[in-house]
C-alpha cells in the first residue's frame, strides 16, 4: 500500500553556486593584453571534473578558444586551460576537489 507524505522527502536547502569575492583586470586600455583575476568560493564542495562558468565578461576582443591559460596562486585547483567564449564567459574545470570553506 502507498502512503501519501505530508512533507518533502529531500532535505537539501543550500543551492550550489559560487561567491565572487573579488575580481580585477590588469589593463583598462583597449587592445592591450589583460589578465583577469578572480577570488571565488563555492557554496558547496566541488568534485573533480565539475565545470565553473564565470559569466558577464563582455567587451573582450579575444576570440573563442578552449585553450585560455589558467594561472595564479590557486591555478593548480583547475585544469591548465579554460574555455573562453567571446560572448562573455570563461569555463574552468575543477582539477582537485574544492572545499566550500576555502577561497580560490
PDB file of N, CA and C in Angstrom:
ATOM      1  N   UNK A   1       0.852  -1.186   0.000  1.00  0.00           N
ATOM      2  CA  UNK A   1       0.000   0.000   0.000  1.00  0.00           C
ATOM      3  C   UNK A   1       0.882   1.229   0.000  1.00  0.00           C
ATOM      4  N   UNK A   2       0.423   2.242  -0.695  1.00  0.00           N
ATOM      5  CA  UNK A   2       1.155   3.506  -0.748  1.00  0.00           C
ATOM      6  C   UNK A   2       0.669   4.423   0.356  1.00  0.00           C
ATOM      7  N   UNK A   3       1.604   5.224   0.872  1.00  0.00           N
ATOM      8  CA  UNK A   3       1.257   6.198   1.893  1.00  0.00           C
ATOM      9  C   UNK A   3       1.644   7.573   1.391  1.00  0.00           C
ATOM     10  N   UNK A   4       0.714   8.491   1.407  1.00  0.00           N
ATOM     11  CA  UNK A   4       0.998   9.868   0.995  1.00  0.00           C
ATOM     12  C   UNK A   4       1.812  10.556   2.081  1.00  0.00           C
ATOM     13  N   UNK A   5       2.802  11.321   1.641  1.00  0.00           N
ATOM     14  CA  UNK A   5       3.639  12.033   2.605  1.00  0.00           C
ATOM     15  C   UNK A   5       3.187  13.483   2.665  1.00  0.00           C
ATOM     16  N   UNK A   6       3.174  14.025   3.839  1.00  0.00           N
ATOM     17  CA  UNK A   6       2.715  15.403   4.010  1.00  0.00           C
ATOM     18  C   UNK A   6       3.859  16.405   3.952  1.00  0.00           C
ATOM     19  N   UNK A   7       5.083  15.942   4.011  1.00  0.00           N
ATOM     20  CA  UNK A   7       6.241  16.829   3.975  1.00  0.00           C
ATOM     21  C   UNK A   7       7.179  16.369   2.874  1.00  0.00           C
ATOM     22  N   UNK A   8       8.070  17.259   2.455  1.00  0.00           N
ATOM     23  CA  UNK A   8       9.071  16.907   1.466  1.00  0.00           C
ATOM     24  C   UNK A   8      10.014  15.848   1.997  1.00  0.00           C
ATOM     25  N   UNK A   9      10.516  15.031   1.099  1.00  0.00           N
ATOM     26  CA  UNK A   9      11.426  13.959   1.485  1.00  0.00           C
ATOM     27  C   UNK A   9      12.866  14.455   1.474  1.00  0.00           C
ATOM     28  N   UNK A  10      13.193  15.302   0.522  1.00  0.00           N
ATOM     29  CA  UNK A  10      14.564  15.777   0.386  1.00  0.00           C
ATOM     30  C   UNK A  10      14.823  16.937   1.334  1.00  0.00           C
ATOM     31  N   UNK A  11      16.007  16.945   1.915  1.00  0.00           N
ATOM     32  CA  UNK A  11      16.317  17.984   2.897  1.00  0.00           C
ATOM     33  C   UNK A  11      17.313  19.014   2.378  1.00  0.00           C
ATOM     34  N   UNK A  12      17.666  18.958   1.106  1.00  0.00           N
ATOM     35  CA  UNK A  12      18.627  19.918   0.562  1.00  0.00           C
ATOM     36  C   UNK A  12      18.053  21.330   0.655  1.00  0.00           C
ATOM     37  N   UNK A  13      18.811  22.210   1.260  1.00  0.00           N
ATOM     38  CA  UNK A  13      18.338  23.588   1.402  1.00  0.00           C
ATOM     39  C   UNK A  13      19.352  24.596   0.878  1.00  0.00           C
ATOM     40  N   UNK A  14      20.516  24.133   0.460  1.00  0.00           N
ATOM     41  CA  UNK A  14      21.573  25.025   0.002  1.00  0.00           C
ATOM     42  C   UNK A  14      21.772  24.853  -1.493  1.00  0.00           C
ATOM     43  N   UNK A  15      21.543  25.905  -2.230  1.00  0.00           N
ATOM     44  CA  UNK A  15      21.741  25.858  -3.680  1.00  0.00           C
ATOM     45  C   UNK A  15      23.230  25.921  -3.997  1.00  0.00           C
ATOM     46  N   UNK A  16      23.648  25.096  -4.951  1.00  0.00           N
ATOM     47  CA  UNK A  16      25.051  25.136  -5.381  1.00  0.00           C
ATOM     48  C   UNK A  16      25.299  26.429  -6.128  1.00  0.00           C
ATOM     49  N   UNK A  17      26.422  27.035  -5.882  1.00  0.00           N
ATOM     50  CA  UNK A  17      26.771  28.284  -6.541  1.00  0.00           C
ATOM     51  C   UNK A  17      28.148  28.737  -6.115  1.00  0.00           C
ATOM     52  N   UNK A  18      28.507  29.907  -6.555  1.00  0.00           N
ATOM     53  CA  UNK A  18      29.813  30.473  -6.254  1.00  0.00           C
ATOM     54  C   UNK A  18      29.650  31.906  -5.794  1.00  0.00           C
ATOM     55  N   UNK A  19      30.425  32.280  -4.804  1.00  0.00           N
ATOM     56  CA  UNK A  19      30.516  33.680  -4.411  1.00  0.00           C
ATOM     57  C   UNK A  19      31.747  34.256  -5.099  1.00  0.00           C
ATOM     58  N   UNK A  20      31.571  35.375  -5.783  1.00  0.00           N
ATOM     59  CA  UNK A  20      32.714  36.080  -6.365  1.00  0.00           C
ATOM     60  C   UNK A  20      33.120  37.113  -5.323  1.00  0.00           C
ATOM     61  N   UNK A  21      34.244  36.844  -4.675  1.00  0.00           N
ATOM     62  CA  UNK A  21      34.693  37.706  -3.591  1.00  0.00           C
ATOM     63  C   UNK A  21      35.500  38.889  -4.094  1.00  0.00           C
ATOM     64  N   UNK A  22      36.149  38.712  -5.234  1.00  0.00           N
ATOM     65  CA  UNK A  22      36.937  39.805  -5.814  1.00  0.00           C
ATOM     66  C   UNK A  22      37.177  39.507  -7.284  1.00  0.00           C
ATOM     67  N   UNK A  23      37.252  40.541  -8.069  1.00  0.00           N
ATOM     68  CA  UNK A  23      37.661  40.395  -9.466  1.00  0.00           C
ATOM     69  C   UNK A  23      38.372  41.665  -9.894  1.00  0.00           C
ATOM     70  N   UNK A  24      39.321  41.507 -10.791  1.00  0.00           N
ATOM     71  CA  UNK A  24      40.080  42.663 -11.278  1.00  0.00           C
ATOM     72  C   UNK A  24      40.660  42.340 -12.641  1.00  0.00           C
ATOM     73  N   UNK A  25      41.072  43.383 -13.339  1.00  0.00           N
ATOM     74  CA  UNK A  25      41.791  43.191 -14.592  1.00  0.00           C
ATOM     75  C   UNK A  25      43.033  44.060 -14.558  1.00  0.00           C
ATOM     76  N   UNK A  26      44.021  43.679 -15.351  1.00  0.00           N
ATOM     77  CA  UNK A  26      45.327  44.336 -15.275  1.00  0.00           C
ATOM     78  C   UNK A  26      45.437  45.555 -16.177  1.00  0.00           C
ATOM     79  N   UNK A  27      44.488  45.749 -17.086  1.00  0.00           N
ATOM     80  CA  UNK A  27      44.578  46.876 -18.011  1.00  0.00           C
ATOM     81  C   UNK A  27      43.194  47.379 -18.375  1.00  0.00           C
ATOM     82  N   UNK A  28      43.085  48.679 -18.523  1.00  0.00           N
ATOM     83  CA  UNK A  28      41.841  49.291 -18.983  1.00  0.00           C
ATOM     84  C   UNK A  28      41.992  49.810 -20.410  1.00  0.00           C
ATOM     85  N   UNK A  29      43.131  49.530 -21.028  1.00  0.00           N
ATOM     86  CA  UNK A  29      43.437  50.021 -22.366  1.00  0.00           C
ATOM     87  C   UNK A  29      42.935  49.022 -23.401  1.00  0.00           C
ATOM     88  N   UNK A  30      42.109  49.491 -24.351  1.00  0.00           N
ATOM     89  CA  UNK A  30      41.621  48.612 -25.412  1.00  0.00           C
ATOM     90  C   UNK A  30      42.781  48.081 -26.234  1.00  0.00           C
ATOM     91  N   UNK A  31      42.685  46.833 -26.634  1.00  0.00           N
ATOM     92  CA  UNK A  31      43.666  46.120 -27.457  1.00  0.00           C
ATOM     93  C   UNK A  31      44.954  45.767 -26.713  1.00  0.00           C
ATOM     94  N   UNK A  32      45.055  46.112 -25.445  1.00  0.00           N
ATOM     95  CA  UNK A  32      46.235  45.744 -24.656  1.00  0.00           C
ATOM     96  C   UNK A  32      46.007  44.366 -24.030  1.00  0.00           C
ATOM     97  N   UNK A  33      47.088  43.637 -23.775  1.00  0.00           N
ATOM     98  CA  UNK A  33      46.968  42.373 -23.040  1.00  0.00           C
ATOM     99  C   UNK A  33      46.336  42.664 -21.691  1.00  0.00           C
ATOM    100  N   UNK A  34      45.523  41.745 -21.225  1.00  0.00           N
ATOM    101  CA  UNK A  34      44.798  41.963 -19.985  1.00  0.00           C
ATOM    102  C   UNK A  34      44.703  40.642 -19.225  1.00  0.00           C
ATOM    103  N   UNK A  35      45.066  40.663 -17.969  1.00  0.00           N
ATOM    104  CA  UNK A  35      44.949  39.495 -17.109  1.00  0.00           C
ATOM    105  C   UNK A  35      43.756  39.694 -16.192  1.00  0.00           C
ATOM    106  N   UNK A  36      42.817  38.745 -16.227  1.00  0.00           N
ATOM    107  CA  UNK A  36      41.665  38.783 -15.346  1.00  0.00           C
ATOM    108  C   UNK A  36      41.968  37.958 -14.107  1.00  0.00           C
ATOM    109  N   UNK A  37      41.629  38.490 -12.949  1.00  0.00           N
ATOM    110  CA  UNK A  37      41.856  37.785 -11.684  1.00  0.00           C
ATOM    111  C   UNK A  37      40.541  37.691 -10.925  1.00  0.00           C
ATOM    112  N   UNK A  38      40.302  36.518 -10.331  1.00  0.00           N
ATOM    113  CA  UNK A  38      39.085  36.284  -9.569  1.00  0.00           C
ATOM    114  C   UNK A  38      39.429  35.597  -8.266  1.00  0.00           C
ATOM    115  N   UNK A  39      38.685  35.919  -7.222  1.00  0.00           N
ATOM    116  CA  UNK A  39      38.708  35.149  -5.984  1.00  0.00           C
ATOM    117  C   UNK A  39      37.297  34.627  -5.810  1.00  0.00           C
ATOM    118  N   UNK A  40      37.174  33.304  -5.772  1.00  0.00           N
ATOM    119  CA  UNK A  40      35.873  32.639  -5.730  1.00  0.00           C
ATOM    120  C   UNK A  40      35.782  31.727  -4.518  1.00  0.00           C
ATOM    121  N   UNK A  41      34.551  31.473  -4.070  1.00  0.00           N
ATOM    122  CA  UNK A  41      34.325  30.477  -3.017  1.00  0.00           C
ATOM    123  C   UNK A  41      33.061  29.694  -3.372  1.00  0.00           C
ATOM    124  N   UNK A  42      33.180  28.370  -3.495  1.00  0.00           N
ATOM    125  CA  UNK A  42      31.984  27.571  -3.793  1.00  0.00           C
ATOM    126  C   UNK A  42      31.082  27.486  -2.559  1.00  0.00           C
ATOM    127  N   UNK A  43      29.763  27.452  -2.795  1.00  0.00           N
ATOM    128  CA  UNK A  43      28.829  27.321  -1.672  1.00  0.00           C
ATOM    129  C   UNK A  43      28.722  25.874  -1.194  1.00  0.00           C
ATOM    130  N   UNK A  44      29.097  24.948  -2.064  1.00  0.00           N
ATOM    131  CA  UNK A  44      29.150  23.525  -1.709  1.00  0.00           C
ATOM    132  C   UNK A  44      30.440  22.961  -2.293  1.00  0.00           C
ATOM    133  N   UNK A  45      30.888  21.826  -1.762  1.00  0.00           N
ATOM    134  CA  UNK A  45      32.108  21.217  -2.285  1.00  0.00           C
ATOM    135  C   UNK A  45      31.950  20.899  -3.766  1.00  0.00           C
ATOM    136  N   UNK A  46      33.036  21.073  -4.510  1.00  0.00           N
ATOM    137  CA  UNK A  46      33.038  20.821  -5.951  1.00  0.00           C
ATOM    138  C   UNK A  46      33.949  19.640  -6.233  1.00  0.00           C
ATOM    139  N   UNK A  47      33.416  18.642  -6.911  1.00  0.00           N
ATOM    140  CA  UNK A  47      34.172  17.434  -7.227  1.00  0.00           C
ATOM    141  C   UNK A  47      35.073  17.641  -8.433  1.00  0.00           C
ATOM    142  N   UNK A  48      36.073  16.799  -8.553  1.00  0.00           N
ATOM    143  CA  UNK A  48      36.952  16.800  -9.717  1.00  0.00           C
ATOM    144  C   UNK A  48      36.095  16.652 -10.969  1.00  0.00           C
ATOM    145  N   UNK A  49      36.376  17.474 -11.967  1.00  0.00           N
ATOM    146  CA  UNK A  49      35.647  17.421 -13.226  1.00  0.00           C
ATOM    147  C   UNK A  49      34.464  18.372 -13.306  1.00  0.00           C
ATOM    148  N   UNK A  50      34.101  19.000 -12.191  1.00  0.00           N
ATOM    149  CA  UNK A  50      32.991  19.960 -12.211  1.00  0.00           C
ATOM    150  C   UNK A  50      33.364  21.167 -13.067  1.00  0.00           C
ATOM    151  N   UNK A  51      32.378  21.744 -13.725  1.00  0.00           N
ATOM    152  CA  UNK A  51      32.602  22.943 -14.531  1.00  0.00           C
ATOM    153  C   UNK A  51      32.222  24.175 -13.728  1.00  0.00           C
ATOM    154  N   UNK A  52      33.016  25.223 -13.871  1.00  0.00           N
ATOM    155  CA  UNK A  52      32.763  26.511 -13.240  1.00  0.00           C
ATOM    156  C   UNK A  52      32.668  27.531 -14.367  1.00  0.00           C
ATOM    157  N   UNK A  53      31.523  28.172 -14.506  1.00  0.00           N
ATOM    158  CA  UNK A  53      31.348  29.178 -15.553  1.00  0.00           C
ATOM    159  C   UNK A  53      31.262  30.553 -14.924  1.00  0.00           C
ATOM    160  N   UNK A  54      32.142  31.443 -15.353  1.00  0.00           N
ATOM    161  CA  UNK A  54      32.127  32.835 -14.920  1.00  0.00           C
ATOM    162  C   UNK A  54      31.563  33.630 -16.094  1.00  0.00           C
ATOM    163  N   UNK A  55      30.437  34.266 -15.886  1.00  0.00           N
ATOM    164  CA  UNK A  55      29.767  34.988 -16.959  1.00  0.00           C
ATOM    165  C   UNK A  55      29.869  36.496 -16.796  1.00  0.00           C
ATOM    166  N   UNK A  56      29.315  37.196 -17.773  1.00  0.00           N
ATOM    167  CA  UNK A  56      29.292  38.654 -17.725  1.00  0.00           C
ATOM    168  C   UNK A  56      30.605  39.304 -18.120  1.00  0.00           C
ATOM    169  N   UNK A  57      31.478  38.560 -18.792  1.00  0.00           N
ATOM    170  CA  UNK A  57      32.804  39.073 -19.172  1.00  0.00           C
ATOM    171  C   UNK A  57      32.751  39.641 -20.596  1.00  0.00           C
ATOM    172  N   UNK A  58      31.973  40.656 -20.785  1.00  0.00           N
ATOM    173  CA  UNK A  58      31.754  41.202 -22.125  1.00  0.00           C
ATOM    174  C   UNK A  58      32.761  42.294 -22.467  1.00  0.00           C
ATOM    175  N   UNK A  59      32.896  42.555 -23.759  1.00  0.00           N
ATOM    176  CA  UNK A  59      33.749  43.644 -24.228  1.00  0.00           C
ATOM    177  C   UNK A  59      35.142  43.217 -24.639  1.00  0.00           C
ATOM    178  N   UNK A  60      35.445  41.930 -24.578  1.00  0.00           N
ATOM    179  CA  UNK A  60      36.768  41.449 -24.943  1.00  0.00           C
ATOM    180  C   UNK A  60      36.899  41.302 -26.453  1.00  0.00           C
ATOM    181  N   UNK A  61      38.116  41.455 -26.938  1.00  0.00           N
ATOM    182  CA  UNK A  61      38.408  41.213 -28.345  1.00  0.00           C
ATOM    183  C   UNK A  61      39.027  39.828 -28.547  1.00  0.00           C
ATOM    184  N   UNK A  62      39.166  39.063 -27.481  1.00  0.00           N
ATOM    185  CA  UNK A  62      39.739  37.725 -27.556  1.00  0.00           C
ATOM    186  C   UNK A  62      38.751  36.782 -28.227  1.00  0.00           C
ATOM    187  N   UNK A  63      39.228  36.055 -29.220  1.00  0.00           N
ATOM    188  CA  UNK A  63      38.360  35.115 -29.938  1.00  0.00           C
ATOM    189  C   UNK A  63      38.113  33.876 -29.075  1.00  0.00           C
ATOM    190  N   UNK A  64      37.052  33.157 -29.398  1.00  0.00           N
ATOM    191  CA  UNK A  64      36.743  31.915 -28.696  1.00  0.00           C
ATOM    192  C   UNK A  64      37.942  30.966 -28.738  1.00  0.00           C
ATOM    193  N   UNK A  65      38.244  30.351 -27.600  1.00  0.00           N
ATOM    194  CA  UNK A  65      39.319  29.369 -27.537  1.00  0.00           C
ATOM    195  C   UNK A  65      39.062  28.413 -26.382  1.00  0.00           C
ATOM    196  N   UNK A  66      39.428  27.170 -26.568  1.00  0.00           N
ATOM    197  CA  UNK A  66      39.339  26.182 -25.496  1.00  0.00           C
ATOM    198  C   UNK A  66      40.662  26.083 -24.744  1.00  0.00           C
ATOM    199  N   UNK A  67      41.620  26.939 -25.098  1.00  0.00           N
ATOM    200  CA  UNK A  67      42.971  26.829 -24.554  1.00  0.00           C
ATOM    201  C   UNK A  67      43.446  28.119 -23.875  1.00  0.00           C
ATOM    202  N   UNK A  68      42.579  28.803 -23.147  1.00  0.00           N
ATOM    203  CA  UNK A  68      42.994  30.002 -22.428  1.00  0.00           C
ATOM    204  C   UNK A  68      43.737  29.577 -21.164  1.00  0.00           C
ATOM    205  N   UNK A  69      44.946  30.070 -20.994  1.00  0.00           N
ATOM    206  CA  UNK A  69      45.795  29.668 -19.866  1.00  0.00           C
ATOM    207  C   UNK A  69      45.192  30.100 -18.535  1.00  0.00           C
ATOM    208  N   UNK A  70      45.182  29.173 -17.585  1.00  0.00           N
ATOM    209  CA  UNK A  70      44.753  29.449 -16.217  1.00  0.00           C
ATOM    210  C   UNK A  70      46.015  29.532 -15.365  1.00  0.00           C
ATOM    211  N   UNK A  71      46.200  30.653 -14.685  1.00  0.00           N
ATOM    212  CA  UNK A  71      47.413  30.864 -13.890  1.00  0.00           C
ATOM    213  C   UNK A  71      47.024  31.506 -12.556  1.00  0.00           C
ATOM    214  N   UNK A  72      47.976  31.586 -11.655  1.00  0.00           N
ATOM    215  CA  UNK A  72      47.745  32.258 -10.384  1.00  0.00           C
ATOM    216  C   UNK A  72      47.966  31.334  -9.208  1.00  0.00           C
ATOM    217  N   UNK A  73      47.746  31.876  -8.023  1.00  0.00           N
ATOM    218  CA  UNK A  73      48.047  31.172  -6.786  1.00  0.00           C
ATOM    219  C   UNK A  73      47.301  29.844  -6.654  1.00  0.00           C
ATOM    220  N   UNK A  74      46.056  29.781  -7.099  1.00  0.00           N
ATOM    221  CA  UNK A  74      45.269  28.558  -6.959  1.00  0.00           C
ATOM    222  C   UNK A  74      44.987  27.892  -8.301  1.00  0.00           C
ATOM    223  N   UNK A  75      45.800  28.193  -9.296  1.00  0.00           N
ATOM    224  CA  UNK A  75      45.599  27.622 -10.632  1.00  0.00           C
ATOM    225  C   UNK A  75      45.650  26.098 -10.622  1.00  0.00           C
ATOM    226  N   UNK A  76      46.418  25.507  -9.737  1.00  0.00           N
ATOM    227  CA  UNK A  76      46.536  24.048  -9.689  1.00  0.00           C
ATOM    228  C   UNK A  76      45.218  23.374  -9.298  1.00  0.00           C
ATOM    229  N   UNK A  77      44.263  24.146  -8.798  1.00  0.00           N
ATOM    230  CA  UNK A  77      42.955  23.597  -8.438  1.00  0.00           C
ATOM    231  C   UNK A  77      42.080  23.357  -9.669  1.00  0.00           C
ATOM    232  N   UNK A  78      42.518  23.919 -10.807  1.00  0.00           N
ATOM    233  CA  UNK A  78      41.757  23.833 -12.045  1.00  0.00           C
ATOM    234  C   UNK A  78      42.633  23.268 -13.164  1.00  0.00           C
ATOM    235  N   UNK A  79      42.002  22.795 -14.239  1.00  0.00           N
ATOM    236  CA  UNK A  79      42.771  22.351 -15.403  1.00  0.00           C
ATOM    237  C   UNK A  79      43.619  23.522 -15.904  1.00  0.00           C
ATOM    238  N   UNK A  80      44.706  23.237 -16.596  1.00  0.00           N
ATOM    239  CA  UNK A  80      45.673  24.249 -17.019  1.00  0.00           C
ATOM    240  C   UNK A  80      45.104  25.254 -18.006  1.00  0.00           C
ATOM    241  N   UNK A  81      44.035  24.877 -18.709  1.00  0.00           N
ATOM    242  CA  UNK A  81      43.405  25.806 -19.642  1.00  0.00           C
ATOM    243  C   UNK A  81      41.902  25.808 -19.407  1.00  0.00           C
ATOM    244  N   UNK A  82      41.297  26.946 -19.742  1.00  0.00           N
ATOM    245  CA  UNK A  82      39.854  27.084 -19.660  1.00  0.00           C
ATOM    246  C   UNK A  82      39.314  27.437 -21.036  1.00  0.00           C
ATOM    247  N   UNK A  83      38.010  27.393 -21.168  1.00  0.00           N
ATOM    248  CA  UNK A  83      37.361  27.741 -22.431  1.00  0.00           C
ATOM    249  C   UNK A  83      36.853  29.173 -22.349  1.00  0.00           C
ATOM    250  N   UNK A  84      37.367  30.020 -23.236  1.00  0.00           N
ATOM    251  CA  UNK A  84      36.942  31.415 -23.315  1.00  0.00           C
ATOM    252  C   UNK A  84      35.936  31.545 -24.443  1.00  0.00           C
ATOM    253  N   UNK A  85      34.785  32.128 -24.136  1.00  0.00           N
ATOM    254  CA  UNK A  85      33.772  32.391 -25.147  1.00  0.00           C
ATOM    255  C   UNK A  85      33.599  33.901 -25.259  1.00  0.00           C
ATOM    256  N   UNK A  86      33.855  34.439 -26.444  1.00  0.00           N
ATOM    257  CA  UNK A  86      33.818  35.882 -26.648  1.00  0.00           C
ATOM    258  C   UNK A  86      32.474  36.493 -26.267  1.00  0.00           C
ATOM    259  N   UNK A  87      31.427  35.700 -26.260  1.00  0.00           N
ATOM    260  CA  UNK A  87      30.109  36.192 -25.860  1.00  0.00           C
ATOM    261  C   UNK A  87      30.108  36.642 -24.392  1.00  0.00           C
ATOM    262  N   UNK A  88      31.177  36.282 -23.639  1.00  0.00           N
ATOM    263  CA  UNK A  88      31.301  36.797 -22.281  1.00  0.00           C
ATOM    264  C   UNK A  88      31.403  35.794 -21.169  1.00  0.00           C
ATOM    265  N   UNK A  89      31.975  34.620 -21.435  1.00  0.00           N
ATOM    266  CA  UNK A  89      32.118  33.672 -20.338  1.00  0.00           C
ATOM    267  C   UNK A  89      33.440  32.912 -20.402  1.00  0.00           C
ATOM    268  N   UNK A  90      33.841  32.455 -19.247  1.00  0.00           N
ATOM    269  CA  UNK A  90      35.034  31.633 -19.076  1.00  0.00           C
ATOM    270  C   UNK A  90      34.593  30.373 -18.354  1.00  0.00           C
ATOM    271  N   UNK A  91      34.939  29.210 -18.904  1.00  0.00           N
ATOM    272  CA  UNK A  91      34.562  27.934 -18.292  1.00  0.00           C
ATOM    273  C   UNK A  91      35.834  27.237 -17.821  1.00  0.00           C
ATOM    274  N   UNK A  92      35.897  26.972 -16.523  1.00  0.00           N
ATOM    275  CA  UNK A  92      37.028  26.277 -15.912  1.00  0.00           C
ATOM    276  C   UNK A  92      36.576  24.883 -15.500  1.00  0.00           C
ATOM    277  N   UNK A  93      37.514  23.951 -15.427  1.00  0.00           N
ATOM    278  CA  UNK A  93      37.225  22.596 -14.973  1.00  0.00           C
ATOM    279  C   UNK A  93      38.023  22.321 -13.710  1.00  0.00           C
ATOM    280  N   UNK A  94      37.337  21.856 -12.676  1.00  0.00           N
ATOM    281  CA  UNK A  94      37.962  21.576 -11.384  1.00  0.00           C
ATOM    282  C   UNK A  94      38.906  20.386 -11.527  1.00  0.00           C
ATOM    283  N   UNK A  95      40.143  20.561 -11.050  1.00  0.00           N
ATOM    284  CA  UNK A  95      41.171  19.516 -11.128  1.00  0.00           C
ATOM    285  C   UNK A  95      41.346  18.785  -9.802  1.00  0.00           C
ATOM    286  N   UNK A  96      41.201  19.512  -8.709  1.00  0.00           N
ATOM    287  CA  UNK A  96      41.265  18.910  -7.372  1.00  0.00           C
ATOM    288  C   UNK A  96      39.995  19.318  -6.632  1.00  0.00           C
ATOM    289  N   UNK A  97      39.419  18.433  -5.861  1.00  0.00           N
ATOM    290  CA  UNK A  97      38.172  18.742  -5.159  1.00  0.00           C
ATOM    291  C   UNK A  97      38.305  20.055  -4.396  1.00  0.00           C
ATOM    292  N   UNK A  98      37.273  20.883  -4.478  1.00  0.00           N
ATOM    293  CA  UNK A  98      37.289  22.200  -3.839  1.00  0.00           C
ATOM    294  C   UNK A  98      36.363  22.202  -2.635  1.00  0.00           C
ATOM    295  N   UNK A  99      36.849  22.752  -1.540  1.00  0.00           N
ATOM    296  CA  UNK A  99      36.088  22.816  -0.304  1.00  0.00           C
ATOM    297  C   UNK A  99      35.188  24.048  -0.298  1.00  0.00           C
ATOM    298  N   UNK A 100      34.080  23.961   0.386  1.00  0.00           N
ATOM    299  CA  UNK A 100      33.149  25.077   0.444  1.00  0.00           C
ATOM    300  C   UNK A 100      33.569  26.172   1.415  1.00  0.00           C
ATOM    301  N   UNK A 101      34.558  25.929   2.245  1.00  0.00           N
ATOM    302  CA  UNK A 101      35.001  26.922   3.216  1.00  0.00           C
ATOM    303  C   UNK A 101      36.337  27.561   2.831  1.00  0.00           C
ATOM    304  N   UNK A 102      36.701  27.464   1.568  1.00  0.00           N
ATOM    305  CA  UNK A 102      38.008  27.939   1.105  1.00  0.00           C
ATOM    306  C   UNK A 102      37.846  28.864  -0.093  1.00  0.00           C
ATOM    307  N   UNK A 103      38.635  29.920  -0.120  1.00  0.00           N
ATOM    308  CA  UNK A 103      38.664  30.826  -1.272  1.00  0.00           C
ATOM    309  C   UNK A 103      39.656  30.309  -2.292  1.00  0.00           C
ATOM    310  N   UNK A 104      39.324  30.475  -3.563  1.00  0.00           N
ATOM    311  CA  UNK A 104      40.202  30.052  -4.660  1.00  0.00           C
ATOM    312  C   UNK A 104      40.365  31.198  -5.628  1.00  0.00           C
TER     313      UNK A 104
END
